[in-house]
mmCIF file of C-alpha atoms in Angstrom:
data_model
loop_
_atom_site.group_PDB
_atom_site.id
_atom_site.type_symbol
_atom_site.label_atom_id
_atom_site.label_comp_id
_atom_site.label_asym_id
_atom_site.label_seq_id
_atom_site.Cartn_x
_atom_site.Cartn_y
_atom_site.Cartn_z
ATOM 1 C CA MET A 2 -30.733 -8.854 7.464
ATOM 2 C CA LYS A 3 -27.848 -6.822 6.110
ATOM 3 C CA MET A 4 -24.994 -6.581 8.621
ATOM 4 C CA LYS A 5 -23.258 -3.321 9.258
ATOM 5 C CA PRO A 6 -19.443 -3.172 9.179
ATOM 6 C CA LEU A 7 -17.978 -3.876 12.585
ATOM 7 C CA ALA A 8 -16.256 -0.524 12.823
ATOM 8 C CA GLN A 9 -19.473 1.309 11.909
ATOM 9 C CA ALA A 10 -21.437 -0.605 14.501
ATOM 10 C CA LEU A 11 -18.951 0.239 17.227
ATOM 11 C CA HIS A 12 -17.874 3.740 16.327
ATOM 12 C CA GLY A 13 -20.467 5.138 13.920
ATOM 13 C CA PRO A 14 -19.768 6.079 10.285
ATOM 14 C CA PRO A 15 -16.155 5.611 9.108
ATOM 15 C CA GLN A 16 -14.075 8.734 9.453
ATOM 16 C CA THR A 17 -10.495 9.845 9.045
ATOM 17 C CA ILE A 18 -8.520 9.266 12.215
ATOM 18 C CA VAL A 19 -5.204 10.268 13.699
ATOM 19 C CA SER A 20 -2.823 7.358 14.177
ATOM 20 C CA SER A 21 0.183 7.240 16.430
ATOM 21 C CA CYS A 22 2.294 5.321 18.907
ATOM 22 C CA PRO A 23 0.404 3.945 21.943
ATOM 23 C CA ILE A 24 2.183 5.274 25.006
ATOM 24 C CA TYR A 25 -0.253 3.264 27.120
ATOM 25 C CA LEU A 26 1.313 0.020 25.906
ATOM 26 C CA LEU A 27 4.647 0.672 27.568
ATOM 27 C CA PRO A 28 5.621 0.676 31.249
ATOM 28 C CA PRO A 29 5.536 4.196 32.775
ATOM 29 C CA SER A 30 9.316 4.625 32.586
ATOM 30 C CA HIS A 31 9.281 3.777 28.881
ATOM 31 C CA SER A 32 6.468 6.244 28.240
ATOM 32 C CA ILE A 33 8.308 9.156 29.855
ATOM 33 C CA SER A 34 11.546 8.292 28.116
ATOM 34 C CA LEU A 35 9.808 8.075 24.777
ATOM 35 C CA LEU A 36 8.293 11.532 25.117
ATOM 36 C CA GLN A 37 11.577 13.066 26.317
ATOM 37 C CA ASN A 38 14.003 11.463 23.899
ATOM 38 C CA ARG A 39 12.122 10.982 20.644
ATOM 39 C CA ARG A 40 11.341 13.730 18.205
ATOM 40 C CA ILE A 41 7.576 13.912 17.934
ATOM 41 C CA SER A 42 5.955 14.528 14.586
ATOM 42 C CA ARG A 43 2.420 14.771 13.260
ATOM 43 C CA ILE A 44 0.882 12.707 10.514
ATOM 44 C CA PHE A 45 -2.667 11.951 9.427
ATOM 45 C CA CYS A 46 -3.771 8.634 7.908
ATOM 46 C CA SER A 47 -6.999 7.739 6.152
ATOM 47 C CA SER A 48 -9.060 5.061 7.853
ATOM 48 C CA LYS A 49 -10.370 1.768 6.567
ATOM 49 C CA THR A 50 -13.421 -0.137 7.733
ATOM 50 C CA ILE A 51 -13.306 -3.896 8.281
ATOM 51 C CA GLU A 52 -16.412 -5.805 7.312
ATOM 52 C CA GLU A 53 -17.601 -9.004 8.942
ATOM 53 C CA LYS A 54 -17.850 -11.748 6.322
ATOM 54 C CA GLY A 55 -19.407 -14.963 7.544
ATOM 55 C CA SER A 56 -18.679 -16.771 10.779
ATOM 56 C CA LYS A 57 -15.245 -16.738 12.338
ATOM 57 C CA PRO A 58 -13.271 -19.974 11.724
ATOM 58 C CA ASP A 59 -12.855 -21.835 14.996
ATOM 59 C CA TYR A 60 -9.437 -23.356 15.670
ATOM 60 C CA LYS A 61 -8.970 -25.128 18.980
ATOM 61 C CA PRO A 62 -5.318 -25.155 20.135
ATOM 62 C CA GLY A 63 -3.815 -28.454 21.290
ATOM 63 C CA ILE A 64 -1.009 -29.310 23.701
ATOM 64 C CA LEU A 65 1.719 -28.588 21.162
ATOM 65 C CA ASP A 66 0.076 -25.278 20.275
ATOM 66 C CA HIS A 67 0.294 -24.143 23.899
ATOM 67 C CA PHE A 68 3.967 -25.135 23.910
ATOM 68 C CA PHE A 69 4.627 -23.122 20.733
ATOM 69 C CA MET A 70 2.779 -20.086 22.098
ATOM 70 C CA ASN A 71 4.648 -20.150 25.412
ATOM 71 C CA SER A 72 7.980 -20.487 23.619
ATOM 72 C CA PHE A 73 7.173 -17.581 21.318
ATOM 73 C CA ARG A 74 5.975 -15.449 24.202
ATOM 74 C CA ASN A 75 9.141 -16.119 26.206
ATOM 75 C CA LYS A 76 11.252 -14.913 23.277
ATOM 76 C CA LEU A 77 9.093 -11.788 23.000
ATOM 77 C CA VAL A 78 9.577 -11.079 26.708
ATOM 78 C CA LYS A 79 13.367 -11.285 26.340
ATOM 79 C CA GLU A 80 13.315 -8.905 23.390
ATOM 80 C CA VAL A 81 10.877 -6.393 24.938
ATOM 81 C CA GLY A 82 12.367 -6.491 28.436
ATOM 82 C CA TRP A 83 9.164 -7.010 30.417
ATOM 83 C CA ASP A 84 6.161 -9.311 30.467
ATOM 84 C CA SER A 85 2.490 -8.519 30.141
ATOM 85 C CA ALA A 86 0.217 -9.177 33.087
ATOM 86 C CA LYS A 87 -2.410 -10.504 30.679
ATOM 87 C CA PRO A 88 -2.568 -14.275 30.237
ATOM 88 C CA GLY A 89 -2.579 -16.216 26.992
ATOM 89 C CA TYR A 90 -3.031 -14.665 23.580
ATOM 90 C CA ASP A 91 -4.045 -11.254 24.951
ATOM 91 C CA GLY A 92 -0.685 -10.915 26.674
ATOM 92 C CA LEU A 93 1.137 -11.986 23.530
ATOM 93 C CA ILE A 94 -0.612 -9.272 21.503
ATOM 94 C CA GLU A 95 0.300 -6.639 24.107
ATOM 95 C CA LEU A 96 3.940 -7.717 23.884
ATOM 96 C CA ALA A 97 3.848 -7.579 20.080
ATOM 97 C CA LYS A 98 2.579 -4.007 20.232
ATOM 98 C CA ALA A 99 5.298 -3.109 22.717
ATOM 99 C CA LEU A 100 7.915 -4.659 20.441
ATOM 100 C CA MET A 101 6.967 -2.190 17.730
ATOM 101 C CA MET A 102 6.545 0.784 20.031
ATOM 102 C CA ASN A 103 9.885 0.258 21.781
ATOM 103 C CA SER A 104 11.800 0.448 18.504
ATOM 104 C CA ARG A 105 13.005 3.757 17.127
ATOM 105 C CA SER A 106 12.263 2.691 13.561
ATOM 106 C CA ASN A 107 10.341 0.052 11.642
ATOM 107 C CA SER A 108 13.602 -1.463 10.405
ATOM 108 C CA ARG A 109 14.634 -2.090 14.017
ATOM 109 C CA THR A 110 11.243 -3.640 14.709
ATOM 110 C CA LYS A 111 11.735 -5.992 11.766
ATOM 111 C CA ASP A 112 15.249 -6.896 12.926
ATOM 112 C CA ALA A 113 13.946 -7.651 16.420
ATOM 113 C CA ALA A 114 11.171 -9.866 15.044
ATOM 114 C CA VAL A 115 13.678 -11.745 12.860
ATOM 115 C CA ARG A 116 15.871 -12.346 15.920
ATOM 116 C CA ILE A 117 12.875 -13.827 17.725
ATOM 117 C CA LEU A 118 12.088 -16.166 14.835
ATOM 118 C CA LYS A 119 15.708 -17.313 14.593
ATOM 119 C CA SER A 120 15.884 -17.967 18.330
ATOM 120 C CA LEU A 121 13.029 -20.482 18.054
ATOM 121 C CA PHE A 122 15.214 -22.895 16.064
ATOM 122 C CA PRO A 123 18.172 -25.042 17.187
ATOM 123 C CA PRO A 124 21.646 -23.749 16.233
ATOM 124 C CA PHE A 125 22.801 -24.572 12.694
ATOM 125 C CA LEU A 126 19.420 -26.039 11.650
ATOM 126 C CA LEU A 127 18.481 -23.008 9.580
ATOM 127 C CA GLU A 128 21.867 -22.830 7.880
ATOM 128 C CA LEU A 129 21.807 -26.537 7.053
ATOM 129 C CA TYR A 130 18.312 -26.205 5.598
ATOM 130 C CA LYS A 131 19.455 -23.294 3.474
ATOM 131 C CA ILE A 132 22.514 -25.188 2.197
ATOM 132 C CA LEU A 133 21.140 -28.718 1.785
ATOM 133 C CA ILE A 134 17.382 -28.449 1.167
ATOM 134 C CA ALA A 135 16.718 -25.046 -0.401
ATOM 135 C CA PRO A 136 18.590 -25.730 -3.690
ATOM 136 C CA ILE A 137 16.737 -29.010 -4.480
ATOM 137 C CA ASP A 138 14.537 -28.868 -7.573
ATOM 138 C CA GLY A 139 14.908 -25.143 -7.927
ATOM 139 C CA GLY A 140 13.672 -24.523 -4.392
ATOM 140 C CA LYS A 141 10.292 -26.249 -4.810
ATOM 141 C CA VAL A 142 10.977 -28.994 -2.284
ATOM 142 C CA ALA A 143 11.960 -26.507 0.406
ATOM 143 C CA ALA A 144 8.933 -24.307 -0.349
ATOM 144 C CA VAL A 145 6.521 -27.234 -0.092
ATOM 145 C CA MET A 146 8.099 -28.395 3.157
ATOM 146 C CA VAL A 147 7.924 -25.037 4.930
ATOM 147 C CA ALA A 148 4.318 -24.553 3.788
ATOM 148 C CA ARG A 149 3.304 -27.785 5.501
ATOM 149 C CA VAL A 150 5.328 -27.078 8.624
ATOM 150 C CA THR A 151 3.751 -23.608 8.836
ATOM 151 C CA VAL A 152 0.254 -25.119 8.878
ATOM 152 C CA LEU A 153 1.265 -27.737 11.447
ATOM 153 C CA THR A 154 2.950 -25.328 13.863
ATOM 154 C CA CYS A 155 1.434 -21.863 13.431
ATOM 155 C CA GLN A 156 -2.347 -22.191 13.483
ATOM 156 C CA TRP A 157 -2.332 -21.237 17.164
ATOM 157 C CA LEU A 158 -0.997 -17.852 16.052
ATOM 158 C CA MET A 159 -2.873 -17.294 12.784
ATOM 159 C CA GLY A 160 -6.024 -19.385 13.073
ATOM 160 C CA THR A 161 -7.393 -21.990 10.669
ATOM 161 C CA SER A 162 -4.994 -22.416 7.751
ATOM 162 C CA ASN A 163 -4.647 -24.755 4.785
ATOM 163 C CA VAL A 164 -1.986 -25.609 2.222
ATOM 164 C CA ASN A 165 -2.969 -24.509 -1.285
ATOM 165 C CA SER A 166 -1.495 -24.198 -4.761
ATOM 166 C CA VAL A 167 0.243 -21.016 -5.899
ATOM 167 C CA ASP A 168 1.756 -19.892 -9.191
ATOM 168 C CA LEU A 169 5.556 -19.767 -9.249
ATOM 169 C CA PRO A 170 7.763 -17.345 -11.207
ATOM 170 C CA ASP A 171 8.759 -20.097 -13.692
ATOM 171 C CA GLY A 172 5.174 -20.459 -14.862
ATOM 172 C CA THR A 173 4.427 -23.668 -12.950
ATOM 173 C CA SER A 174 2.212 -24.122 -9.914
ATOM 174 C CA CYS A 175 3.076 -25.816 -6.648
ATOM 175 C CA ASN A 176 1.421 -26.692 -3.342
ATOM 176 C CA SER A 177 3.669 -24.254 -1.527
ATOM 177 C CA GLY A 178 0.996 -21.801 -0.452
ATOM 178 C CA VAL A 179 -0.726 -21.359 2.893
ATOM 179 C CA PHE A 180 -4.109 -19.686 3.050
ATOM 180 C CA VAL A 181 -5.101 -18.246 6.426
ATOM 181 C CA GLU A 182 -8.877 -18.002 6.480
ATOM 182 C CA ARG A 183 -9.051 -15.265 9.095
ATOM 183 C CA CYS A 184 -5.782 -14.201 10.710
ATOM 184 C CA LYS A 185 -6.160 -14.120 14.477
ATOM 185 C CA TYR A 186 -3.005 -12.026 14.873
ATOM 186 C CA LEU A 187 -4.385 -9.237 12.690
ATOM 187 C CA GLU A 188 -7.898 -9.510 14.099
ATOM 188 C CA GLU A 189 -6.754 -9.288 17.719
ATOM 189 C CA SER A 190 -4.226 -6.490 17.167
ATOM 190 C CA LYS A 191 -6.565 -4.579 14.811
ATOM 191 C CA CYS A 192 -3.518 -2.752 13.511
ATOM 192 C CA VAL A 193 -1.984 -2.535 10.037
ATOM 193 C CA GLY A 194 1.333 -1.487 11.583
ATOM 194 C CA ILE A 195 1.500 -4.562 13.817
ATOM 195 C CA CYS A 196 0.742 -6.814 10.839
ATOM 196 C CA ILE A 197 3.286 -5.201 8.529
ATOM 197 C CA ASN A 198 6.160 -4.525 10.919
ATOM 198 C CA THR A 199 6.052 -7.489 13.310
ATOM 199 C CA CYS A 200 4.729 -10.179 10.968
ATOM 200 C CA LYS A 201 4.740 -9.706 7.186
ATOM 201 C CA LEU A 202 8.109 -8.013 6.590
ATOM 202 C CA PRO A 203 10.173 -9.909 9.199
ATOM 203 C CA THR A 204 8.650 -13.270 8.229
ATOM 204 C CA GLN A 205 9.439 -12.686 4.569
ATOM 205 C CA SER A 206 13.020 -11.724 5.462
ATOM 206 C CA PHE A 207 13.434 -14.666 7.840
ATOM 207 C CA PHE A 208 12.497 -17.339 5.307
ATOM 208 C CA LYS A 209 14.514 -15.809 2.494
ATOM 209 C CA ASP A 210 17.679 -14.869 4.398
ATOM 210 C CA CYS A 211 17.787 -17.634 7.013
ATOM 211 C CA MET A 212 16.264 -20.602 5.159
ATOM 212 C CA GLY A 213 16.796 -19.709 1.512
ATOM 213 C CA VAL A 214 13.077 -19.813 0.717
ATOM 214 C CA PRO A 215 11.563 -16.685 -0.848
ATOM 215 C CA LEU A 216 8.147 -15.740 0.477
ATOM 216 C CA VAL A 217 5.517 -13.137 -0.173
ATOM 217 C CA MET A 218 2.660 -12.623 2.256
ATOM 218 C CA GLU A 219 -0.524 -10.972 1.013
ATOM 219 C CA PRO A 220 -2.744 -9.908 3.925
ATOM 220 C CA ASN A 221 -6.291 -8.873 3.080
ATOM 221 C CA PHE A 222 -7.291 -6.042 5.410
ATOM 222 C CA SER A 223 -10.939 -6.270 4.358
ATOM 223 C CA ASP A 224 -11.627 -9.785 5.654
ATOM 224 C CA TYR A 225 -8.481 -10.588 7.722
ATOM 225 C CA SER A 226 -7.425 -13.430 5.421
ATOM 226 C CA CYS A 227 -3.808 -13.860 4.344
ATOM 227 C CA GLN A 228 -2.118 -15.737 1.501
ATOM 228 C CA PHE A 229 1.420 -17.064 1.977
ATOM 229 C CA LYS A 230 3.291 -17.847 -1.244
ATOM 230 C CA PHE A 231 6.488 -19.777 -0.535
ATOM 231 C CA GLY A 232 8.831 -19.862 -3.508
ATOM 232 C CA VAL A 233 7.703 -16.422 -4.701
ATOM 233 C CA PHE A 234 9.769 -13.283 -4.164
ATOM 234 C CA PRO A 235 7.946 -10.270 -2.665
ATOM 235 C CA PRO A 236 7.514 -7.148 -4.808
ATOM 236 C CA LEU A 237 9.618 -4.058 -4.266
ATOM 237 C CA PRO A 238 8.354 -1.971 -1.332
ATOM 238 C CA GLU A 239 7.040 0.747 -3.667
ATOM 239 C CA ASN A 240 4.970 -1.889 -5.496
ATOM 240 C CA ASP A 241 3.675 -3.773 -2.448
ATOM 241 C CA ALA A 242 -0.027 -2.997 -2.025
ATOM 242 C CA ALA A 243 0.022 -4.072 1.641
ATOM 243 C CA LEU A 244 2.491 -1.305 2.495
ATOM 244 C CA LYS A 245 0.100 1.304 1.109
ATOM 245 C CA GLU A 246 -2.853 0.309 3.277
ATOM 246 C CA PRO A 247 -4.425 3.024 5.460
ATOM 247 C CA CYS A 248 -4.937 2.622 9.186
ATOM 248 C CA LEU A 249 -7.891 0.484 10.208
ATOM 249 C CA ASP A 250 -10.967 2.312 11.416
ATOM 250 C CA ILE A 251 -11.031 0.165 14.566
ATOM 251 C CA CYS A 252 -7.314 0.441 15.342
ATOM 252 C CA PRO A 253 -6.958 0.739 19.155
ATOM 253 C CA ILE A 254 -3.670 2.588 18.737
ATOM 254 C CA ALA A 255 -5.312 5.371 16.762
ATOM 255 C CA ASN A 256 -8.421 5.439 18.943
ATOM 256 C CA LYS A 257 -6.413 5.640 22.183
ATOM 257 C CA ARG A 258 -4.281 8.448 20.817
ATOM 258 C CA ARG A 259 -7.374 10.395 19.800
ATOM 259 C CA GLU A 260 -8.415 10.402 23.458
ATOM 260 C CA ILE A 261 -5.207 12.068 24.643
ATOM 261 C CA GLN A 262 -4.079 14.138 21.653
ATOM 262 C CA ARG A 263 -5.298 17.347 23.292
ATOM 263 C CA ASN A 264 -2.567 17.031 25.899
ATOM 264 C CA VAL A 265 0.378 15.745 23.847
ATOM 265 C CA ASP A 266 1.538 15.979 20.256
ATOM 266 C CA VAL A 267 0.470 13.265 17.858
ATOM 267 C CA MET A 268 3.399 11.052 16.925
ATOM 268 C CA LYS A 269 4.154 9.490 13.591
ATOM 269 C CA CYS A 270 1.902 6.653 12.516
ATOM 270 C CA PRO A 271 3.620 3.403 13.570
ATOM 271 C CA LYS A 272 3.044 1.771 10.191
ATOM 272 C CA ALA A 273 4.721 4.557 8.168
#
C-alpha cells in the first residue's frame, strides 16, 4: 500500500504556510519583552513536505550517552537562562528552540551554539589538537579521528550513524565522513531553522575555527539523513543548497504561529 507523506496525513495537502518565531517557547517574561523590544516584520515561506522512507533506525542510548546528553543539556541551560520542565530529549529540543528564539539574530544563535560546543571540552585541548594534530598529512589524520569520535559520542543526539568515505578537495578519498541515517535532532525539532542555526552552521564553524578541521554538513530535508564531510570546506553561503531550503510543512513553529497570527503580527522566519 502506498504511504502518504507524513505532513499530508496529519495536515492534509501541502500548502504554503507562514513561519515565524515561537513565542510559546519562551517564559512569559521573555515573550512580552520580545514583542515590546523587537521590530516585528512579515515574511512568507514556501512549505516542504517530509516523506516517510522505510522504518526509523533504532539507536538505544547507553550509560555514556546519557552522560553526554546531560552535559550538553546543562550547557544549554546556562546559555538560555532557564531549564525546560520536560525530561530527556524532549526538554533538550525545547531548549534548542529557545536558544534560537532568544537571540536577536542568527549570527548570535550560531555564536551561542559554538560557545556551548567549546565548553564541552577541557581547556587547551582544542587548541592543542589544532596545533599538533590538524596539520598532519594535510589534515587527513585529524579528519579521520574526529569522524570516528563523532560516531562514538554523538549518536544519542543524531541517531544511528556510520563512518563512510568521502571525496576530498585534492582528488583523493578518505574515511572521514559520517552518514546519519535519520537525524533525530531534525526529526524531533521538525524545523529547518533549528537545523541550520543551532547545528549545521555552528558545528561547521566549531570544527574549522577551534580544531582546524574543515567540515561541510549536508542535511537532507526529504528523508532526515545528513552527510558529514570532515576535511571538506563548506560552500559559500550563497551556494549552499541547505540555506535555501523552505520551511517544513510540519514545522511546529510555523503551525503554532498560524494559530495566533490573527492577534499579533507575524515575525520574520527564524531560518532567514
